[in-house]
Short mmCIF file of C-alpha atoms in Angstrom, two decimals:
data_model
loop_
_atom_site.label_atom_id
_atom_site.label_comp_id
_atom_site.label_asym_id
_atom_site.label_seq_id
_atom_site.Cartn_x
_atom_site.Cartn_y
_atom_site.Cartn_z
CA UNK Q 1 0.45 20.80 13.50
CA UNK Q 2 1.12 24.35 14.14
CA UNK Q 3 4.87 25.48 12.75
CA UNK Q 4 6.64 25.59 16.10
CA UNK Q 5 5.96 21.99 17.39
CA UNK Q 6 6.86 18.50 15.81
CA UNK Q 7 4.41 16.60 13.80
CA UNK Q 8 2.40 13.99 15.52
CA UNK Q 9 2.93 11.42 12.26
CA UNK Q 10 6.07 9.40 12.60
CA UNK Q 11 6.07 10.08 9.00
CA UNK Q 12 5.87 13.86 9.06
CA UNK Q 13 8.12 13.67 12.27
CA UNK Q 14 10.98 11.89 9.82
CA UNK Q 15 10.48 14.43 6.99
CA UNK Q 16 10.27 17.22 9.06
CA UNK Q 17 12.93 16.51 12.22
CA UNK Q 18 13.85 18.67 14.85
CA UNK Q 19 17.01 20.56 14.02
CA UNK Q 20 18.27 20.82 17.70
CA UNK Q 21 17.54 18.95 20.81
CA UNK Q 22 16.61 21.33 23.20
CA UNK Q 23 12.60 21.87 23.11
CA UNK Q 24 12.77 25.38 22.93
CA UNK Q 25 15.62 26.33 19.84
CA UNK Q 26 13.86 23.30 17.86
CA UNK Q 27 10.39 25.11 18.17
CA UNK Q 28 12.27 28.48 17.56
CA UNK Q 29 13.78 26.97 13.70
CA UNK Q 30 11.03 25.12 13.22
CA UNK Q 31 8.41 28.13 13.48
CA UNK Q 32 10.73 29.89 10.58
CA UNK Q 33 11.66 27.31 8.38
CA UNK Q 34 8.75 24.87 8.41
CA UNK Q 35 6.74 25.93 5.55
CA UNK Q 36 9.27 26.83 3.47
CA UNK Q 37 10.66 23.03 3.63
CA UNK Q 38 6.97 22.19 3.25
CA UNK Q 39 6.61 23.93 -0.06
CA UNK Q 40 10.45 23.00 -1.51
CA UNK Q 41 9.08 18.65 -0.30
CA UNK Q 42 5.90 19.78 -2.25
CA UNK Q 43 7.57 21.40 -5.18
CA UNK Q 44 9.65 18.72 -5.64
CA UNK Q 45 6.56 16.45 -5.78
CA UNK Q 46 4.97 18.07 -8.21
CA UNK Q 47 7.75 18.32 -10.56
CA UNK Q 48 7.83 14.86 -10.67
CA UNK Q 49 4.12 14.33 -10.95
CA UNK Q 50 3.81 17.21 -13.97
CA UNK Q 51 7.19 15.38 -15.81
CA UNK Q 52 5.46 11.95 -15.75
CA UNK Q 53 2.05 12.88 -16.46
CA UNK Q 54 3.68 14.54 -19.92
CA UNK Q 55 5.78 11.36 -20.64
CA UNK Q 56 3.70 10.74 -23.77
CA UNK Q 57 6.24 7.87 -24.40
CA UNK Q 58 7.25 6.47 -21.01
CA UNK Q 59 10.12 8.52 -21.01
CA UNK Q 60 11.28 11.25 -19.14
CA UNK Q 61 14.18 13.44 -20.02
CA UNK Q 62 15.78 15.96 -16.79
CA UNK Q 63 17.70 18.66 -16.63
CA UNK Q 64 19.95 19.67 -13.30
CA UNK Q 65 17.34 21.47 -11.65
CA UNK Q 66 14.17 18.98 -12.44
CA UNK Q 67 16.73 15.90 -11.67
CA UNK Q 68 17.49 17.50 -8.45
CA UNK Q 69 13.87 18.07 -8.10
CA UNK Q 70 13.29 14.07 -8.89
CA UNK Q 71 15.99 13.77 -6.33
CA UNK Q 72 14.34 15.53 -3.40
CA UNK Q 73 11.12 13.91 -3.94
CA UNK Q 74 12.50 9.95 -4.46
CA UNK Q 75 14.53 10.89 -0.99
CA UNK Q 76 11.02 12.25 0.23
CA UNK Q 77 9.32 9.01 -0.30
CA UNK Q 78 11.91 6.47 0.70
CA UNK Q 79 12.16 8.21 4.03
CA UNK Q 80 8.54 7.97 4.46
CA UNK Q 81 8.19 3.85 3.32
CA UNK Q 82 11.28 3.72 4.91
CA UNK Q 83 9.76 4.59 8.28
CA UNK Q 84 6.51 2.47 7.73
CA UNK Q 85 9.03 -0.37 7.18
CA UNK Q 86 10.57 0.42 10.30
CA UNK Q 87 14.05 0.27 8.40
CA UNK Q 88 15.73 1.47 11.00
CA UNK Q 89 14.70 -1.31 13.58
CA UNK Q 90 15.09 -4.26 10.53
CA UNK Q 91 17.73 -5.43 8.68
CA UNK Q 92 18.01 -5.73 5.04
CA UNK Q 93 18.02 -9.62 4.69
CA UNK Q 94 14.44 -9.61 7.14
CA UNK Q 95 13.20 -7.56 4.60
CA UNK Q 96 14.43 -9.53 1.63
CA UNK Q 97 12.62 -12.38 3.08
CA UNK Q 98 9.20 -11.04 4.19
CA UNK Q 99 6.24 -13.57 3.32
CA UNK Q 100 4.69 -13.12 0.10
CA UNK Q 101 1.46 -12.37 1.28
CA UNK Q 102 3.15 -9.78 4.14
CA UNK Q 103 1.21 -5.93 2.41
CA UNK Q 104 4.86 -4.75 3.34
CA UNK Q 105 6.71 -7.08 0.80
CA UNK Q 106 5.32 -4.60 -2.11
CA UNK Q 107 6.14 -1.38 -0.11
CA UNK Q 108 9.58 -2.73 0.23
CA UNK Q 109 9.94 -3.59 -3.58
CA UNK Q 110 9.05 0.02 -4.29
CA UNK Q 111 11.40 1.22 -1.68
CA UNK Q 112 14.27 -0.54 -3.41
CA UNK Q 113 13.36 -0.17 -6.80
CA UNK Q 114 13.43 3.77 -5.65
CA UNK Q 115 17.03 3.10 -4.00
CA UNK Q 116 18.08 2.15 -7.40
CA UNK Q 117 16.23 4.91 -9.24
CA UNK Q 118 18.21 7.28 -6.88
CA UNK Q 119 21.51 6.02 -7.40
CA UNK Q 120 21.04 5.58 -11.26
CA UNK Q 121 20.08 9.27 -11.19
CA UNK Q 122 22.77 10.39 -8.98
CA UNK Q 123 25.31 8.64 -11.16
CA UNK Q 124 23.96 10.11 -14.24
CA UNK Q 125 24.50 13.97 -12.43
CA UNK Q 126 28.18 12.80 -11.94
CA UNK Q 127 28.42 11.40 -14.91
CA UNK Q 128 27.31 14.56 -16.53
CA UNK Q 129 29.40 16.79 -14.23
CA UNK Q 130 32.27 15.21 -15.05
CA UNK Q 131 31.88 15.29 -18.86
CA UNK Q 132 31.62 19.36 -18.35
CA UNK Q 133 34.84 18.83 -16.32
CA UNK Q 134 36.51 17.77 -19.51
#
């Protein structure tokens, strides 16, 4: 895709959206701030990927900026199941209740589980913020 026109991918569309609706000022943002979104989605991604490839015992410990990092990238890849799961078109009880044999039931268990990583992590962040409050 060249920088000034929207993704073909539904996918790439969803993680990289036009910021206006007129044509012309969306190609005119995206052309300037394409690639560096690009490289923040990707540098978020790796940061994650490095982290847990050092976890010699399962465990990770973040601080702000790699939990923000974490943050970016889990938001990165629910948006992306979340379109291939056409959340936005289901319900949440149709997807409780897909077949177990459906290839989507395990692409939705990793989109929740994800969901739950993100709010654990956000919580944590407050949690922390508000113990440097006080």
């Amino acid at each position: 895709t060249s920088h000034d026109s929207p993704p073909d991918d539904e996918v790439l569309l969803r993680l990289l959206p036009n910021a206006y609706a007129d044509g012309v000022d969306a190609a005119e943002f995206r052309r300037y701030t394409e690639s560096v979104l690009r490289n923040k989605k990707k540098a978020h991604a790796m940061s994650m990927r490095v982290l847990l490839k050092s976890a010699s015992d399962g465990g990770v410990e973040l601080d702000h900026e790699n939990a923000n990092a974490w943050l970016g990238a889990i938001n990165d890849i629910r948006l992306a199941l979340g379109v291939r799961l056409k959340v936005e078109e289901r319900s949440h009880d149709e997807l409780e209740l897909l077949a177990p044999d459906d290839p989507l039931r395990g692409v939705y268990a990793v989109y929740s589980w994800l969901g739950w990583l993100q709010e654990s992590l956000l919580q944590a962040l407050m949690d922390d913020s508000a113990n440097e409050v006080n």
